[in-house]
mmCIF file of C-alpha atoms in Angstrom:
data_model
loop_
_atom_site.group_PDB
_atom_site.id
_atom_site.type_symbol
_atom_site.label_atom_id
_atom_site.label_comp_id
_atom_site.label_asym_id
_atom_site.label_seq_id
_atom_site.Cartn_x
_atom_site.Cartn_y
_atom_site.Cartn_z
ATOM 1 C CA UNK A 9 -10.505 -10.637 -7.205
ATOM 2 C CA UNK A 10 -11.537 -10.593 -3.569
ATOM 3 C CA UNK A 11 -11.303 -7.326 -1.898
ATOM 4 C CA UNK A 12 -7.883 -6.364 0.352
ATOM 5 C CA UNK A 13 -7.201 -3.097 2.153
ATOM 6 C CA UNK A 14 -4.011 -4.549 2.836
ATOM 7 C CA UNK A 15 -4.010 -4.234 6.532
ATOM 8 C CA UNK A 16 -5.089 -7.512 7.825
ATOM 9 C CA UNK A 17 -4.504 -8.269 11.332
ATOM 10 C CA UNK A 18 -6.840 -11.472 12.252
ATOM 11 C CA UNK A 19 -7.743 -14.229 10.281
ATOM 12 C CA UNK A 20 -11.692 -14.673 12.038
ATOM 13 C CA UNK A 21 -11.571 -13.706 15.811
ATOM 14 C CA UNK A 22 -7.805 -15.582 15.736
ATOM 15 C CA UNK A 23 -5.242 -12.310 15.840
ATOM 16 C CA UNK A 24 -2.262 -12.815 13.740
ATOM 17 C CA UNK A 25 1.155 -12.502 15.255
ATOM 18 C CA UNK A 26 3.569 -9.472 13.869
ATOM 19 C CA UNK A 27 5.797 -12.037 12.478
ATOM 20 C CA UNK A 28 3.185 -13.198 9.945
ATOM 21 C CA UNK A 29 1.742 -9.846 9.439
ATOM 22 C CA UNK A 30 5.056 -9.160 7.966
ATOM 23 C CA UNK A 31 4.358 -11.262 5.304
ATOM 24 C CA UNK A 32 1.821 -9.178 3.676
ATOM 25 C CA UNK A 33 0.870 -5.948 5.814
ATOM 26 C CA UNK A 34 0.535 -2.816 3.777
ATOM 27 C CA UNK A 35 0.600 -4.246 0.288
ATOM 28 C CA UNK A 36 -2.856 -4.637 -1.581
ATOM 29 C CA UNK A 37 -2.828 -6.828 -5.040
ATOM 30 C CA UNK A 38 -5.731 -4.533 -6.741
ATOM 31 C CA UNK A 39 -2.780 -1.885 -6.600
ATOM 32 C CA UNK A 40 -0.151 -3.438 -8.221
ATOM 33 C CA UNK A 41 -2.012 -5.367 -11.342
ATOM 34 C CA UNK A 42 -3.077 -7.784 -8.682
ATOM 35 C CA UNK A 43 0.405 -9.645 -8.074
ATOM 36 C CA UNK A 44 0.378 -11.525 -5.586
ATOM 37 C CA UNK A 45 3.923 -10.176 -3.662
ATOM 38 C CA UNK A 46 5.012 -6.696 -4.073
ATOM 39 C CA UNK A 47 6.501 -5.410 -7.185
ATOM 40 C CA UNK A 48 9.749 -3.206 -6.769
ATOM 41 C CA UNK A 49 8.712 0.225 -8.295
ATOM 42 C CA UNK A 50 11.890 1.670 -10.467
ATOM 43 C CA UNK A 51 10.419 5.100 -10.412
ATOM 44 C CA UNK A 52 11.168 8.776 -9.112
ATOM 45 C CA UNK A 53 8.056 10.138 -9.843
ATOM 46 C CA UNK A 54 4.208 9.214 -9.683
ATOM 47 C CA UNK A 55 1.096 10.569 -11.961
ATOM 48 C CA UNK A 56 -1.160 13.135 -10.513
ATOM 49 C CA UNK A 57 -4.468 13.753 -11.876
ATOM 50 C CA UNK A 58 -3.858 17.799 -11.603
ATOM 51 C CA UNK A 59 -1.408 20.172 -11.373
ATOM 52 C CA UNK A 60 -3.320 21.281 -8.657
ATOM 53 C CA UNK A 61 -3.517 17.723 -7.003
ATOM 54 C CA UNK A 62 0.381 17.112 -7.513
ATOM 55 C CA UNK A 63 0.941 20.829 -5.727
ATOM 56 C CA UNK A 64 -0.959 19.551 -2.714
ATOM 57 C CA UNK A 65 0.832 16.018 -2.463
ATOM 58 C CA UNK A 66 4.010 18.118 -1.946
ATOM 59 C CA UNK A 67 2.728 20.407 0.557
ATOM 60 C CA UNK A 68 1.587 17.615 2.313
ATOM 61 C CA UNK A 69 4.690 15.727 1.967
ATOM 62 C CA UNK A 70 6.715 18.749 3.090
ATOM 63 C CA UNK A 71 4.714 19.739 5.771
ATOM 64 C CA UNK A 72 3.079 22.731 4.151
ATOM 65 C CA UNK A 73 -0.356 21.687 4.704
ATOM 66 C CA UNK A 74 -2.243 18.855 6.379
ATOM 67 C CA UNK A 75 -4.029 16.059 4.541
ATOM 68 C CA UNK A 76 -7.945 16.666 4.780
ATOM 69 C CA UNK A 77 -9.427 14.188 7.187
ATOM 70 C CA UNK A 78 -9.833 10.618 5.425
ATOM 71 C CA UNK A 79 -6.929 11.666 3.046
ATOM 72 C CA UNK A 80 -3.516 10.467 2.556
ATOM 73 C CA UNK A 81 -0.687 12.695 0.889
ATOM 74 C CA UNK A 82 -0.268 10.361 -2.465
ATOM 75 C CA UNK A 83 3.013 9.525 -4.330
ATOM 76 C CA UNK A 84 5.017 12.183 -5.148
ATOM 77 C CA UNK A 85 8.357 11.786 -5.899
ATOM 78 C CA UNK A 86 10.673 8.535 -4.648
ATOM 79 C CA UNK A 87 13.045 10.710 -2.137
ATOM 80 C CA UNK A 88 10.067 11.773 -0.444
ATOM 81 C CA UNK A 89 7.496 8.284 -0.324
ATOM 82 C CA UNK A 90 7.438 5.540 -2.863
ATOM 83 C CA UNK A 91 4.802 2.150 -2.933
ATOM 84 C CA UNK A 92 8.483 -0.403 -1.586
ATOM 85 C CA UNK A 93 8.770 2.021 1.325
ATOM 86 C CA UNK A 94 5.380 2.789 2.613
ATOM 87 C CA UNK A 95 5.023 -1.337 2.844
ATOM 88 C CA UNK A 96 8.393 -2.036 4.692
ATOM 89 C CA UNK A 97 7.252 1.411 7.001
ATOM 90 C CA UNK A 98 4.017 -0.215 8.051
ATOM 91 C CA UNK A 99 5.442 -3.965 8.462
ATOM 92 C CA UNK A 100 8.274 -2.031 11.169
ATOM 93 C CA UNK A 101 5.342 -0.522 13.001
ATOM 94 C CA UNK A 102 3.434 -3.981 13.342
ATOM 95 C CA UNK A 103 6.857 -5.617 13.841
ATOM 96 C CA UNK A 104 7.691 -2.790 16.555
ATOM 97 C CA UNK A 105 4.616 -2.642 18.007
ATOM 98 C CA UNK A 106 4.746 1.216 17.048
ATOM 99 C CA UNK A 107 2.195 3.570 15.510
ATOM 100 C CA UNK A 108 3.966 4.222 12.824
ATOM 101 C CA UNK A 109 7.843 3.754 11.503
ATOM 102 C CA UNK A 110 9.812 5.791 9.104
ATOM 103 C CA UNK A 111 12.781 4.446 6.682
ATOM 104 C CA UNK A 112 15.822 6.395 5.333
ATOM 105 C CA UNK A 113 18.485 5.967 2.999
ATOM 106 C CA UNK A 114 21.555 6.207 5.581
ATOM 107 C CA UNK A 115 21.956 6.221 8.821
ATOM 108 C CA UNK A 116 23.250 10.356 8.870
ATOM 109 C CA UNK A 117 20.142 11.254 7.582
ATOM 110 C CA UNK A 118 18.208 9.440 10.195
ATOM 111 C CA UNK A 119 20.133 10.668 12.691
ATOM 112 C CA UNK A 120 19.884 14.120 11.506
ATOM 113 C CA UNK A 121 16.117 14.145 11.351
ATOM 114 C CA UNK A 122 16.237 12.837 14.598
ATOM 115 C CA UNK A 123 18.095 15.930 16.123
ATOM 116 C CA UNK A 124 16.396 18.054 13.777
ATOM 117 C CA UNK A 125 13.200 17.159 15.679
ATOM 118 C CA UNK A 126 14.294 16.921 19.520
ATOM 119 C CA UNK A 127 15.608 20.424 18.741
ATOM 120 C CA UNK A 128 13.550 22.505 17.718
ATOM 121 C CA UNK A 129 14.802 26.097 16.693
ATOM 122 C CA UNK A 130 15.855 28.550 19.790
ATOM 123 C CA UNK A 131 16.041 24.892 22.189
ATOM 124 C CA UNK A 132 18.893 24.525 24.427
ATOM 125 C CA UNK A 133 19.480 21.365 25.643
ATOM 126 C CA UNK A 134 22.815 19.734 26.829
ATOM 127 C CA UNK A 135 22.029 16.562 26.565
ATOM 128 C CA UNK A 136 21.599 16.987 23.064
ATOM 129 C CA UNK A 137 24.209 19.483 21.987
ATOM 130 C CA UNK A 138 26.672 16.079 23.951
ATOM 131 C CA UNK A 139 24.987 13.929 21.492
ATOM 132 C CA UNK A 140 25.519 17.153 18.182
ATOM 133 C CA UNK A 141 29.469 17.268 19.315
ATOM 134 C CA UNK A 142 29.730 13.867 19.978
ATOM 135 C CA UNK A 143 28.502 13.038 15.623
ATOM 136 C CA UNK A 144 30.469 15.998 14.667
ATOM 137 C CA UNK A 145 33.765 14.561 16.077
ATOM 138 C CA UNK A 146 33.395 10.872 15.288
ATOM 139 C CA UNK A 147 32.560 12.498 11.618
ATOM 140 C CA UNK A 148 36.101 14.459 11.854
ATOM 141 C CA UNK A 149 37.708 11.209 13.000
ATOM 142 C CA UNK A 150 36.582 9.116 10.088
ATOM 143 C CA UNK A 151 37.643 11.968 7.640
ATOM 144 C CA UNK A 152 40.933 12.087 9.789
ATOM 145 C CA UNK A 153 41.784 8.222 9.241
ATOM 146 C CA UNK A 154 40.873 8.405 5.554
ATOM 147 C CA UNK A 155 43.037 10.667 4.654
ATOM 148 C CA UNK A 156 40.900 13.210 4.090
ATOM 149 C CA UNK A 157 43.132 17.156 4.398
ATOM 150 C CA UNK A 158 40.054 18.985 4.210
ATOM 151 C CA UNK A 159 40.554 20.183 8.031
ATOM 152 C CA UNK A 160 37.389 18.305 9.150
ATOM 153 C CA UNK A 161 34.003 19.771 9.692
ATOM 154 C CA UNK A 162 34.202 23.706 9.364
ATOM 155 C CA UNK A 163 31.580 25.155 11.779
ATOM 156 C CA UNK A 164 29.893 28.197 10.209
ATOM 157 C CA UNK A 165 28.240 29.450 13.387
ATOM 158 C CA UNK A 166 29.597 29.313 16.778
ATOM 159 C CA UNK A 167 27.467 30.166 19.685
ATOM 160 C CA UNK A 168 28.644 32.155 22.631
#
């Protein structure tokens, strides 16, 4: 089988537009058994070839610890990175023109890890606590037209 990375963005000098780098960007046959299109993985968790190698693929995948120059973090566990996802992350970024492009299963937990990171610990910004209050009370007025008589979302800390 001829060798693929995977990551093929010009056929000769000729560059290939993001709309047919979608077709195949990110997914290498020798990976997968060599099939030709991606298979879905229906796992939750990946072989390591340590204990010692599967305790660094979480650090790395939790932030713990950087990948070593020239090394990627592995599989670990499906939550955290699976084969499907890493493929449909790098297609976004060529689509998007972006470095890179992250996927997540709903939209509250993209939007969460997106305030998680523009506020950082001990960060006040308006802006952003607008944007906090502004999730919080569409959240209460969902729960308030379903029905739901749990008296909305219960703050547990209240600054001053």
């Amino acid at each position: 089988m001829a060798a693929s990375s995977g990551k093929k963005t010009q056929i000769g000098t000729r560059e290939l537009h993001p709309e047919t780098q979608m077709l195949n960007y990110g997914y290498d046959p020798r990976l997968s058994e060599g099939a030709v299109k991606p298979p879905v993985f229906l796992t939750s968790t990946f072989v390591f070839n340590s204990g010692e190698e599967g305790k660094e693929f979480f650090d790395f995948v939790a932030g713990r610890q950087q990948p070593p120059a020239g090394k990627s973090g592995g599989l670990v566990y499906s939550r955290f990175n699976h084969p499907n996802s890493e493929i449909v992350e790098d297609r976004l970024a060529i689509y998007e023109g972006a470095e890179s492009a992250a996927l997540f299963s709903s939209g509250m937990s993209a939007i969460a890890t997106t305030l998680l990171d523009l506020c950082p610990p001990r960060r006040s910004d308006p802006a952003l606590a607008a944007a906090v209050r502004r999730h919080r009370n569409a959240a209460e007025q969902n729960a308030a037209r379903s029905g739901d008589q749990s008296g909305g979302i219960q703050r547990r800390h209240r600054r001053r």
